[in-house]
Tab-separated table of C-alpha atoms in Angstrom:
chain	number	residue	atom	x	y	z
Q	143	VAL	CA	-1.291	32.500	28.099
Q	144	HIS	CA	1.247	35.202	28.520
Q	145	GLY	CA	1.834	38.564	26.639
Q	146	THR	CA	-0.152	41.446	25.376
Q	147	LEU	CA	-2.823	41.622	22.900
Q	148	SER	CA	-0.250	42.099	20.139
Q	149	GLU	CA	1.958	39.101	21.132
Q	150	CYS	CA	1.150	36.158	22.661
Q	151	LEU	CA	2.844	33.061	23.825
Q	152	PHE	CA	0.971	29.491	23.865
Q	153	PHE	CA	2.217	26.525	25.716
Q	154	PHE	CA	0.302	23.230	25.067
Q	155	VAL	CA	0.827	19.513	24.554
Q	156	LEU	CA	0.394	18.072	21.206
Q	157	ASN	CA	1.014	14.405	20.367
Q	158	ASP	CA	2.730	14.076	23.763
Q	159	GLU	CA	5.244	16.801	22.955
Q	160	PRO	CA	5.268	20.017	24.712
Q	161	GLN	CA	4.642	22.925	22.033
Q	162	LEU	CA	5.367	26.700	22.317
Q	163	VAL	CA	3.729	28.994	19.776
Q	164	LYS	CA	4.586	32.738	19.576
Q	165	SER	CA	1.965	34.438	17.524
Q	166	LYS	CA	0.773	37.979	16.806
Q	167	PRO	CA	-2.931	37.241	15.670
Q	168	SER	CA	-5.291	39.875	14.708
Q	169	ASP	CA	-7.775	38.186	17.414
Q	170	PRO	CA	-5.854	36.378	20.210
Q	171	LEU	CA	-9.023	34.890	21.725
Q	172	GLU	CA	-10.006	33.583	18.376
Q	173	PHE	CA	-6.539	31.960	17.924
Q	174	LEU	CA	-6.800	30.540	21.482
Q	175	GLY	CA	-10.366	29.127	20.368
Q	176	ASP	CA	-9.183	27.468	17.539
Q	177	LEU	CA	-6.197	25.927	19.362
Q	178	LEU	CA	-8.420	24.369	21.928
Q	179	GLU	CA	-10.793	23.055	19.249
Q	180	LYS	CA	-7.689	21.260	17.680
Q	181	MET	CA	-6.642	20.116	21.038
Q	182	GLN	CA	-10.274	18.663	21.589
Q	183	GLN	CA	-10.177	16.850	18.364
Q	184	GLN	CA	-6.900	15.425	19.285
Q	185	GLU	CA	-8.206	13.983	22.483
Q	186	ASP	CA	-11.397	12.791	20.643
Q	187	ALA	CA	-9.427	10.795	18.016
Q	188	ALA	CA	-7.139	9.256	20.915
Q	189	ALA	CA	-10.284	8.141	22.674
Q	190	GLN	CA	-11.712	6.315	19.546
Q	191	ALA	CA	-8.375	4.809	18.946
Q	192	ALA	CA	-8.221	3.581	22.540
Q	193	ALA	CA	-11.925	2.353	22.395
Q	194	ARG	CA	-11.554	0.553	18.933
Q	195	PRO	CA	-10.862	-3.225	19.580
Q	196	GLU	CA	-7.748	-4.690	18.013
Q	197	MET	CA	-9.066	-6.918	15.172
Q	198	ASP	CA	-7.318	-10.071	14.136
Q	199	PHE	CA	-7.611	-9.986	10.288
Q	200	SER	CA	-7.050	-13.877	10.029
Q	201	THR	CA	-10.578	-14.500	11.383
Q	202	ALA	CA	-13.655	-14.948	9.643
Q	203	ALA	CA	-15.431	-12.214	11.264
Q	204	ALA	CA	-12.624	-9.819	10.305
Q	205	ILE	CA	-12.778	-10.712	6.569
Q	206	GLU	CA	-16.633	-10.072	6.821
Q	207	HIS	CA	-15.929	-6.748	8.432
Q	208	LEU	CA	-13.734	-5.782	5.376
Q	209	GLN	CA	-16.482	-7.036	3.108
Q	210	SER	CA	-18.956	-4.900	4.546
Q	211	GLU	CA	-16.349	-1.900	4.146
Q	212	PHE	CA	-16.118	-2.907	0.409
Q	213	THR	CA	-19.890	-2.724	0.149
Q	214	ARG	CA	-19.940	0.764	1.906
Q	215	LEU	CA	-17.025	2.281	-0.245
Q	216	SER	CA	-17.525	0.664	-3.553
Q	217	VAL	CA	-18.820	2.570	-6.851
Q	218	ASP	CA	-20.868	0.301	-9.045
Q	219	LYS	CA	-19.869	-2.836	-6.961
Q	220	VAL	CA	-16.036	-2.132	-7.480
Q	221	LEU	CA	-13.254	-0.696	-5.576
Q	222	HIS	CA	-10.955	1.739	-7.481
Q	223	ARG	CA	-7.320	2.049	-6.347
Q	224	GLU	CA	-8.261	4.871	-3.758
Q	225	GLN	CA	-11.033	2.997	-2.190
Q	226	PHE	CA	-9.191	-0.123	-2.090
Q	227	LEU	CA	-6.260	1.562	-0.223
Q	228	GLN	CA	-8.676	3.057	2.128
Q	229	VAL	CA	-10.327	-0.284	2.868
Q	230	LEU	CA	-6.985	-2.174	3.602
Q	231	ASN	CA	-5.156	0.760	5.302
Q	232	GLU	CA	-6.754	-0.183	8.660
Q	233	CYS	CA	-5.414	-3.805	8.650
Q	234	LEU	CA	-1.718	-3.547	7.655
Q	235	GLU	CA	0.836	-2.255	10.082
Q	236	GLU	CA	2.421	0.941	9.015
Q	237	LYS	CA	5.948	1.257	9.885
Q	238	ASP	CA	6.845	3.712	7.150
Q	239	HIS	CA	4.295	5.795	5.299
Q	240	HIS	CA	5.974	5.725	2.144
Q	241	GLU	CA	6.585	1.860	2.118
Q	242	HIS	CA	3.063	1.358	3.462
Q	243	LEU	CA	1.577	3.001	0.558
Q	244	LEU	CA	3.832	1.263	-1.912
Q	245	GLN	CA	2.724	-2.079	-0.238
Q	246	LEU	CA	-0.918	-1.277	-0.716
Q	247	ASN	CA	-0.640	-0.402	-4.146
Q	248	THR	CA	1.473	-3.539	-4.903
Q	249	ILE	CA	-1.461	-5.652	-3.286
Q	250	PHE	CA	-4.029	-3.880	-5.222
Q	251	ASP	CA	-2.367	-4.564	-8.689
Q	252	VAL	CA	-2.165	-8.370	-7.544
Q	253	PHE	CA	-5.894	-8.421	-6.524
Q	254	ASP	CA	-6.768	-6.708	-9.900
Q	255	ARG	CA	-6.850	-10.163	-11.681
Q	256	ASP	CA	-8.561	-8.910	-14.769
Q	257	ARG	CA	-6.446	-5.763	-15.149
Q	258	SER	CA	-9.602	-3.602	-15.171
Q	259	GLY	CA	-8.055	-1.078	-12.836
Q	260	THR	CA	-10.506	-1.981	-10.282
Q	261	VAL	CA	-11.287	-5.000	-7.707
Q	262	ASP	CA	-14.524	-6.639	-7.569
Q	263	ILE	CA	-16.074	-8.400	-4.773
Q	264	SER	CA	-14.701	-11.855	-5.907
Q	265	GLU	CA	-11.355	-10.624	-6.554
Q	266	PHE	CA	-11.422	-8.881	-3.117
Q	267	THR	CA	-12.469	-11.909	-1.199
Q	268	SER	CA	-10.298	-14.527	-2.696
Q	269	GLY	CA	-7.555	-11.991	-2.264
Q	270	LEU	CA	-8.223	-11.381	1.353
Q	271	ARG	CA	-8.333	-15.069	2.253
Q	272	ILE	CA	-5.042	-15.610	0.806
Q	273	LEU	CA	-3.339	-12.315	2.332
Q	274	PHE	CA	-4.586	-12.992	5.914
Q	275	ARG	CA	-5.337	-16.729	5.983
Q	276	GLY	CA	-3.265	-18.319	3.360
Q	277	THR	CA	-0.039	-20.381	3.707
Q	278	ASP	CA	3.276	-19.237	2.543
Q	279	GLU	CA	2.939	-21.604	-0.516
Q	280	GLN	CA	-0.522	-20.360	-1.350
Q	281	LYS	CA	0.621	-16.591	-1.039
Q	282	LEU	CA	3.457	-17.278	-3.338
Q	283	GLU	CA	1.114	-18.925	-5.804
Q	284	PHE	CA	-1.288	-15.877	-5.426
Q	285	ALA	CA	1.467	-13.446	-6.153
Q	286	PHE	CA	2.914	-15.382	-8.933
Q	287	SER	CA	-0.733	-15.436	-10.627
Q	288	GLY	CA	-0.916	-11.646	-10.092
Q	289	LEU	CA	1.830	-11.401	-12.703
Q	290	ASN	CA	0.452	-13.975	-15.105
Q	291	TYR	CA	-2.354	-12.089	-16.711
Q	292	ASP	CA	-3.379	-14.709	-19.063
Q	293	HIS	CA	-3.186	-17.494	-16.402
Q	294	ASP	CA	-1.309	-19.740	-18.713
Q	295	GLY	CA	1.286	-20.856	-16.151
Q	296	GLY	CA	4.003	-18.709	-17.405
Q	297	VAL	CA	4.935	-15.027	-17.102
Q	298	THR	CA	6.119	-13.624	-20.246
Q	299	VAL	CA	8.377	-10.573	-20.524
Q	300	SER	CA	5.423	-8.340	-21.702
Q	301	GLU	CA	3.454	-9.443	-18.521
Q	302	PHE	CA	6.403	-8.799	-16.465
Q	303	LEU	CA	7.067	-5.435	-17.812
Q	304	ALA	CA	3.235	-4.284	-17.627
Q	305	TYR	CA	3.146	-5.158	-13.964
Q	306	PHE	CA	6.079	-3.315	-12.996
Q	307	LYS	CA	5.226	-0.169	-15.173
Q	308	HIS	CA	1.862	-0.131	-12.934
Q	309	TYR	CA	4.279	-0.320	-9.810
Q	310	PHE	CA	6.558	2.432	-10.782
Q	311	MET	CA	3.606	4.664	-12.063
Q	312	ALA	CA	2.042	4.124	-8.346
Q	313	LYS	CA	5.450	4.806	-6.727
Q	314	SER	CA	6.092	7.871	-8.857
Q	315	ALA	CA	2.544	9.217	-7.983
Q	316	ILE	CA	3.308	8.530	-4.114
Q	317	ASP	CA	6.411	10.529	-4.593
Q	318	GLY	CA	4.628	13.607	-6.085
Q	319	HIS	CA	5.783	13.238	-9.919
Q	320	LYS	CA	4.824	11.320	-12.991
Q	321	LEU	CA	6.882	8.446	-14.514
Q	322	GLU	CA	8.729	9.973	-17.288
Q	323	ALA	CA	9.337	8.214	-20.574
Q	324	MET	CA	12.990	8.167	-20.327
Q	325	ARG	CA	13.093	7.049	-16.899
Q	326	TRP	CA	10.793	4.143	-17.823
Q	327	ARG	CA	12.837	3.164	-20.556
Q	328	SER	CA	15.759	2.830	-18.343
Q	329	ILE	CA	13.905	0.896	-15.565
Q	330	SER	CA	12.472	-1.486	-18.408
Q	331	ASP	CA	15.927	-2.053	-19.914
Q	332	HIS	CA	17.117	-3.369	-16.554
Q	333	LEU	CA	13.786	-5.341	-15.960
Q	334	ARG	CA	14.444	-7.051	-19.196
Q	335	ARG	CA	17.982	-8.118	-17.949
Q	336	VAL	CA	16.501	-9.348	-14.633
Q	337	PHE	CA	13.917	-11.290	-16.562
Q	338	LYS	CA	16.382	-12.891	-18.855
Q	339	GLY	CA	18.512	-14.032	-15.629
Q	340	SER	CA	15.424	-15.349	-14.069
Q	341	ASP	CA	14.360	-17.356	-16.983
Q	342	THR	CA	16.853	-20.243	-16.218
Q	343	ASP	CA	15.522	-22.553	-18.889
Q	344	ALA	CA	15.482	-19.782	-21.602
Q	345	ASN	CA	12.038	-20.723	-22.904
Q	346	GLY	CA	10.708	-17.004	-22.923
Q	347	SER	CA	8.492	-17.196	-19.854
Q	348	ILE	CA	8.916	-17.745	-16.121
Q	349	ASP	CA	6.989	-20.369	-14.331
Q	350	ILE	CA	6.357	-20.689	-10.609
Q	351	ALA	CA	9.274	-22.736	-9.743
Q	352	GLU	CA	11.543	-20.077	-11.407
Q	353	PHE	CA	9.554	-17.362	-9.564
Q	354	ALA	CA	10.007	-19.216	-6.197
Q	355	ALA	CA	13.724	-19.532	-6.891
Q	356	ALA	CA	14.174	-16.049	-7.543
Q	357	VAL	CA	12.249	-14.903	-4.368
Q	358	LYS	CA	14.331	-17.448	-2.302
Q	359	ARG	CA	17.617	-16.305	-3.962
Q	360	ASP	CA	17.769	-12.685	-3.943
Q	361	PRO	CA	16.151	-10.109	-1.531
Q	362	ASP	CA	16.532	-7.336	-4.080
Q	363	HIS	CA	14.697	-9.122	-6.916
Q	364	PRO	CA	11.636	-7.408	-8.245
Q	365	PHE	CA	9.650	-10.624	-7.541
Q	366	THR	CA	10.795	-10.094	-3.923
Q	367	LEU	CA	8.979	-6.815	-3.810
Q	368	ILE	CA	5.613	-8.634	-4.444
Q	369	TRP	CA	6.424	-11.650	-1.999
Q	370	GLN	CA	7.146	-9.218	0.778
Q	371	SER	CA	4.032	-7.277	0.190
Q	372	PHE	CA	2.159	-10.515	1.097
Q	373	GLY	CA	3.972	-10.856	4.422
Q	374	GLY	CA	6.804	-13.059	2.992
Q	375	VAL	CA	10.288	-12.628	4.417
Q	376	ALA	CA	12.976	-11.839	1.929
Q	377	PRO	CA	16.175	-14.269	2.080
Q	378	GLY	CA	18.794	-12.698	4.364
Q	379	ARG	CA	16.594	-10.284	6.332
């Protein structure tokens, strides 16, 4: 610490980077105390992270751990979106914070089989088994069934639009704004064209074969967003 009581320079290390803080606090000693407390909190968090064992979420023990987290955080035996994201946040690698949140929100919408806006223990457990232990074929079928609200084997344009309206509402919330009606009209017009192009037999619904074909053909197809959220690799990437 260098300087007078009216102007102090503090040099310290935060997140492995040297930091230089110039301040004119009313109480330099109080400022320094707060700074040391924050540094201690950082050291404690790093120690806890180092002590926490890496968990293989494909194991039965890991699934049980997440089920116990469900019980701990659930309200009336269901997880709302916020609690769901909190539970799954620890087990999905975060490369980009924004994309990570979108992935979690996409998974929530697929897990929420009955469109209640919540995930119950049955939906949670079956979804976890597919997400972490399922084959590529099982993940593809599960992602498809997340769009097929009435589970009749075909995704209609209304089901398609309803799912992606939830998606874009979540995306807008992450970006810090609401999904405006005019913006949604523009998006939905585009989605209708995409749907028509994916409905190769022109029968008004998309079956699992058409869904799989779109995912395998087009890395930018809306279906591919869902597939990638479950660990699928987009074509050409």
